[in-house]
Amino acid sequence: MEHSAAYDNKDLHVGDIVRFHTPYPDEDPNTIFIVLWSYYDPAGKSSRAELVKFDQSSKQTPVIQKWFIRDLERVPEVSPELLKQIELFMKSKLGNAIISKLVI
């Protein structure tokens, strides 16, 4: 299996808030993403998640990307304020096409 016991990335679901567990030096370690879809490969080699980057300041439509689940970890504690900001972000930036997939 590709999952590490050190990182909480098992059974990611739609709406989970995640980040890279080991970001590159030039990346912000506090960048968070919202899971839109996840696929766990039965062979454990190419499990992936479709994510949207949480960025309130962006004026553009957010880019949806696919990443290996083994590179992600669930954000352990999310404040109620941040949850509210994410909910507003998903409603205002992405529209009904994606918010309907999420359970917020």
mmCIF file with all atom_site columns, C-alpha atoms in Angstrom:
data_model
loop_
_atom_site.group_PDB
_atom_site.id
_atom_site.type_symbol
_atom_site.label_atom_id
_atom_site.label_alt_id
_atom_site.label_comp_id
_atom_site.label_asym_id
_atom_site.label_entity_id
_atom_site.label_seq_id
_atom_site.pdbx_PDB_ins_code
_atom_site.Cartn_x
_atom_site.Cartn_y
_atom_site.Cartn_z
_atom_site.occupancy
_atom_site.B_iso_or_equiv
_atom_site.pdbx_formal_charge
_atom_site.auth_seq_id
_atom_site.auth_comp_id
_atom_site.auth_asym_id
_atom_site.auth_atom_id
_atom_site.pdbx_PDB_model_num
ATOM 1   C CA . MET A 1 1   ? 0.000   0.000  0.000   1.00 0.00 ? 1   MET A CA 1
ATOM 2   C CA . GLU A 1 2   ? 1.222   3.506  -0.713  1.00 0.00 ? 2   GLU A CA 1
ATOM 3   C CA . HIS A 1 3   ? -0.117  5.098  2.469   1.00 0.00 ? 3   HIS A CA 1
ATOM 4   C CA . SER A 1 4   ? 2.287   6.129  5.168   1.00 0.00 ? 4   SER A CA 1
ATOM 5   C CA . ALA A 1 5   ? 1.286   5.702  8.791   1.00 0.00 ? 5   ALA A CA 1
ATOM 6   C CA . ALA A 1 6   ? 2.791   9.125  9.534   1.00 0.00 ? 6   ALA A CA 1
ATOM 7   C CA . TYR A 1 7   ? 0.347   11.065 7.336   1.00 0.00 ? 7   TYR A CA 1
ATOM 8   C CA . ASP A 1 8   ? -3.436  11.190 7.571   1.00 0.00 ? 8   ASP A CA 1
ATOM 9   C CA . ASN A 1 9   ? -4.363  10.559 3.951   1.00 0.00 ? 9   ASN A CA 1
ATOM 10  C CA . LYS A 1 10  ? -6.408  7.377  4.102   1.00 0.00 ? 10  LYS A CA 1
ATOM 11  C CA . ASP A 1 11  ? -9.962  7.504  2.839   1.00 0.00 ? 11  ASP A CA 1
ATOM 12  C CA . LEU A 1 12  ? -9.995  11.100 1.616   1.00 0.00 ? 12  LEU A CA 1
ATOM 13  C CA . HIS A 1 13  ? -13.531 12.174 0.794   1.00 0.00 ? 13  HIS A CA 1
ATOM 14  C CA . VAL A 1 14  ? -15.174 14.990 -1.124  1.00 0.00 ? 14  VAL A CA 1
ATOM 15  C CA . GLY A 1 15  ? -14.905 18.189 0.911   1.00 0.00 ? 15  GLY A CA 1
ATOM 16  C CA . ASP A 1 16  ? -11.868 17.146 2.983   1.00 0.00 ? 16  ASP A CA 1
ATOM 17  C CA . ILE A 1 17  ? -9.292  19.888 3.549   1.00 0.00 ? 17  ILE A CA 1
ATOM 18  C CA . VAL A 1 18  ? -5.745  18.772 2.745   1.00 0.00 ? 18  VAL A CA 1
ATOM 19  C CA . ARG A 1 19  ? -2.222  20.084 2.208   1.00 0.00 ? 19  ARG A CA 1
ATOM 20  C CA . PHE A 1 20  ? 1.103   18.713 0.992   1.00 0.00 ? 20  PHE A CA 1
ATOM 21  C CA . HIS A 1 21  ? 2.819   16.909 3.859   1.00 0.00 ? 21  HIS A CA 1
ATOM 22  C CA . THR A 1 22  ? 6.276   17.778 2.495   1.00 0.00 ? 22  THR A CA 1
ATOM 23  C CA . PRO A 1 23  ? 6.085   20.941 0.360   1.00 0.00 ? 23  PRO A CA 1
ATOM 24  C CA . TYR A 1 24  ? 9.027   22.021 -1.768  1.00 0.00 ? 24  TYR A CA 1
ATOM 25  C CA . PRO A 1 25  ? 11.197  24.820 -0.292  1.00 0.00 ? 25  PRO A CA 1
ATOM 26  C CA . ASP A 1 26  ? 9.673   27.425 -2.625  1.00 0.00 ? 26  ASP A CA 1
ATOM 27  C CA . GLU A 1 27  ? 6.078   26.450 -1.713  1.00 0.00 ? 27  GLU A CA 1
ATOM 28  C CA . ASP A 1 28  ? 3.997   27.843 1.128   1.00 0.00 ? 28  ASP A CA 1
ATOM 29  C CA . PRO A 1 29  ? 3.486   25.010 3.648   1.00 0.00 ? 29  PRO A CA 1
ATOM 30  C CA . ASN A 1 30  ? 0.190   26.572 4.743   1.00 0.00 ? 30  ASN A CA 1
ATOM 31  C CA . THR A 1 31  ? -1.440  26.281 1.309   1.00 0.00 ? 31  THR A CA 1
ATOM 32  C CA . ILE A 1 32  ? -4.597  24.224 1.595   1.00 0.00 ? 32  ILE A CA 1
ATOM 33  C CA . PHE A 1 33  ? -6.738  22.417 -0.934  1.00 0.00 ? 33  PHE A CA 1
ATOM 34  C CA . ILE A 1 34  ? -10.295 21.075 -0.979  1.00 0.00 ? 34  ILE A CA 1
ATOM 35  C CA . VAL A 1 35  ? -10.851 17.523 -2.227  1.00 0.00 ? 35  VAL A CA 1
ATOM 36  C CA . LEU A 1 36  ? -13.356 17.342 -5.079  1.00 0.00 ? 36  LEU A CA 1
ATOM 37  C CA . TRP A 1 37  ? -12.838 13.670 -5.917  1.00 0.00 ? 37  TRP A CA 1
ATOM 38  C CA . SER A 1 38  ? -10.554 10.812 -4.901  1.00 0.00 ? 38  SER A CA 1
ATOM 39  C CA . TYR A 1 39  ? -9.649  7.469  -6.433  1.00 0.00 ? 39  TYR A CA 1
ATOM 40  C CA . TYR A 1 40  ? -7.838  4.724  -4.566  1.00 0.00 ? 40  TYR A CA 1
ATOM 41  C CA . ASP A 1 41  ? -6.044  2.301  -6.869  1.00 0.00 ? 41  ASP A CA 1
ATOM 42  C CA . PRO A 1 42  ? -6.582  -1.277 -5.611  1.00 0.00 ? 42  PRO A CA 1
ATOM 43  C CA . ALA A 1 43  ? -2.946  -2.045 -6.479  1.00 0.00 ? 43  ALA A CA 1
ATOM 44  C CA . GLY A 1 44  ? -1.847  0.933  -4.366  1.00 0.00 ? 44  GLY A CA 1
ATOM 45  C CA . LYS A 1 45  ? 0.294   2.543  -7.055  1.00 0.00 ? 45  LYS A CA 1
ATOM 46  C CA . SER A 1 46  ? -1.559  5.523  -8.480  1.00 0.00 ? 46  SER A CA 1
ATOM 47  C CA . SER A 1 47  ? -4.202  6.700  -6.019  1.00 0.00 ? 47  SER A CA 1
ATOM 48  C CA . ARG A 1 48  ? -5.082  10.298 -6.871  1.00 0.00 ? 48  ARG A CA 1
ATOM 49  C CA . ALA A 1 49  ? -7.259  13.154 -5.680  1.00 0.00 ? 49  ALA A CA 1
ATOM 50  C CA . GLU A 1 50  ? -8.752  16.018 -7.638  1.00 0.00 ? 50  GLU A CA 1
ATOM 51  C CA . LEU A 1 51  ? -8.200  19.247 -5.691  1.00 0.00 ? 51  LEU A CA 1
ATOM 52  C CA . VAL A 1 52  ? -8.949  22.928 -5.857  1.00 0.00 ? 52  VAL A CA 1
ATOM 53  C CA . LYS A 1 53  ? -6.547  25.368 -4.189  1.00 0.00 ? 53  LYS A CA 1
ATOM 54  C CA . PHE A 1 54  ? -8.116  27.575 -1.516  1.00 0.00 ? 54  PHE A CA 1
ATOM 55  C CA . ASP A 1 55  ? -7.042  31.113 -2.426  1.00 0.00 ? 55  ASP A CA 1
ATOM 56  C CA . GLN A 1 56  ? -9.407  33.918 -1.475  1.00 0.00 ? 56  GLN A CA 1
ATOM 57  C CA . SER A 1 57  ? -7.266  36.626 -3.041  1.00 0.00 ? 57  SER A CA 1
ATOM 58  C CA . SER A 1 58  ? -7.295  35.155 -6.548  1.00 0.00 ? 58  SER A CA 1
ATOM 59  C CA . LYS A 1 59  ? -9.409  37.066 -9.050  1.00 0.00 ? 59  LYS A CA 1
ATOM 60  C CA . GLN A 1 60  ? -9.389  34.168 -11.503 1.00 0.00 ? 60  GLN A CA 1
ATOM 61  C CA . THR A 1 61  ? -11.380 30.960 -11.562 1.00 0.00 ? 61  THR A CA 1
ATOM 62  C CA . PRO A 1 62  ? -9.484  28.402 -9.460  1.00 0.00 ? 62  PRO A CA 1
ATOM 63  C CA . VAL A 1 63  ? -7.615  25.650 -11.256 1.00 0.00 ? 63  VAL A CA 1
ATOM 64  C CA . ILE A 1 64  ? -8.589  22.078 -10.484 1.00 0.00 ? 64  ILE A CA 1
ATOM 65  C CA . GLN A 1 65  ? -5.615  19.689 -10.396 1.00 0.00 ? 65  GLN A CA 1
ATOM 66  C CA . LYS A 1 66  ? -4.968  16.008 -9.738  1.00 0.00 ? 66  LYS A CA 1
ATOM 67  C CA . TRP A 1 67  ? -2.271  14.952 -7.256  1.00 0.00 ? 67  TRP A CA 1
ATOM 68  C CA . PHE A 1 68  ? -1.044  11.676 -5.830  1.00 0.00 ? 68  PHE A CA 1
ATOM 69  C CA . ILE A 1 69  ? -2.768  10.980 -2.528  1.00 0.00 ? 69  ILE A CA 1
ATOM 70  C CA . ARG A 1 70  ? 0.536   9.770  -1.069  1.00 0.00 ? 70  ARG A CA 1
ATOM 71  C CA . ASP A 1 71  ? 1.783   13.405 -1.214  1.00 0.00 ? 71  ASP A CA 1
ATOM 72  C CA . LEU A 1 72  ? -1.160  14.789 0.776   1.00 0.00 ? 72  LEU A CA 1
ATOM 73  C CA . GLU A 1 73  ? -2.290  14.895 4.369   1.00 0.00 ? 73  GLU A CA 1
ATOM 74  C CA . ARG A 1 74  ? -5.578  15.926 5.918   1.00 0.00 ? 74  ARG A CA 1
ATOM 75  C CA . VAL A 1 75  ? -5.372  19.249 7.776   1.00 0.00 ? 75  VAL A CA 1
ATOM 76  C CA . PRO A 1 76  ? -5.713  18.152 11.424  1.00 0.00 ? 76  PRO A CA 1
ATOM 77  C CA . GLU A 1 77  ? -7.526  21.159 12.865  1.00 0.00 ? 77  GLU A CA 1
ATOM 78  C CA . VAL A 1 78  ? -9.676  23.608 10.940  1.00 0.00 ? 78  VAL A CA 1
ATOM 79  C CA . SER A 1 79  ? -11.107 26.613 12.751  1.00 0.00 ? 79  SER A CA 1
ATOM 80  C CA . PRO A 1 80  ? -14.801 27.497 12.378  1.00 0.00 ? 80  PRO A CA 1
ATOM 81  C CA . GLU A 1 81  ? -13.735 30.812 10.799  1.00 0.00 ? 81  GLU A CA 1
ATOM 82  C CA . LEU A 1 82  ? -11.685 29.027 8.143   1.00 0.00 ? 82  LEU A CA 1
ATOM 83  C CA . LEU A 1 83  ? -14.557 26.635 7.430   1.00 0.00 ? 83  LEU A CA 1
ATOM 84  C CA . LYS A 1 84  ? -16.850 29.621 6.855   1.00 0.00 ? 84  LYS A CA 1
ATOM 85  C CA . GLN A 1 85  ? -14.270 31.230 4.535   1.00 0.00 ? 85  GLN A CA 1
ATOM 86  C CA . ILE A 1 86  ? -13.948 27.984 2.572   1.00 0.00 ? 86  ILE A CA 1
ATOM 87  C CA . GLU A 1 87  ? -17.718 27.700 2.256   1.00 0.00 ? 87  GLU A CA 1
ATOM 88  C CA . LEU A 1 88  ? -17.948 31.260 0.891   1.00 0.00 ? 88  LEU A CA 1
ATOM 89  C CA . PHE A 1 89  ? -14.992 30.608 -1.427  1.00 0.00 ? 89  PHE A CA 1
ATOM 90  C CA . MET A 1 90  ? -16.611 27.484 -2.866  1.00 0.00 ? 90  MET A CA 1
ATOM 91  C CA . LYS A 1 91  ? -19.922 29.238 -3.423  1.00 0.00 ? 91  LYS A CA 1
ATOM 92  C CA . SER A 1 92  ? -18.518 32.432 -4.927  1.00 0.00 ? 92  SER A CA 1
ATOM 93  C CA . LYS A 1 93  ? -15.529 31.180 -6.916  1.00 0.00 ? 93  LYS A CA 1
ATOM 94  C CA . LEU A 1 94  ? -16.672 27.840 -8.236  1.00 0.00 ? 94  LEU A CA 1
ATOM 95  C CA . GLY A 1 95  ? -20.398 28.166 -8.624  1.00 0.00 ? 95  GLY A CA 1
ATOM 96  C CA . ASN A 1 96  ? -23.070 25.528 -8.361  1.00 0.00 ? 96  ASN A CA 1
ATOM 97  C CA . ALA A 1 97  ? -21.352 22.989 -10.614 1.00 0.00 ? 97  ALA A CA 1
ATOM 98  C CA . ILE A 1 98  ? -18.851 22.019 -7.948  1.00 0.00 ? 98  ILE A CA 1
ATOM 99  C CA . ILE A 1 99  ? -20.456 23.151 -4.690  1.00 0.00 ? 99  ILE A CA 1
ATOM 100 C CA . SER A 1 100 ? -23.221 20.643 -5.312  1.00 0.00 ? 100 SER A CA 1
ATOM 101 C CA . LYS A 1 101 ? -20.605 17.868 -4.985  1.00 0.00 ? 101 LYS A CA 1
ATOM 102 C CA . LEU A 1 102 ? -19.471 19.049 -1.565  1.00 0.00 ? 102 LEU A CA 1
ATOM 103 C CA . VAL A 1 103 ? -20.921 18.466 1.847   1.00 0.00 ? 103 VAL A CA 1
ATOM 104 C CA . ILE A 1 104 ? -20.118 21.653 3.763   1.00 0.00 ? 104 ILE A CA 1
#
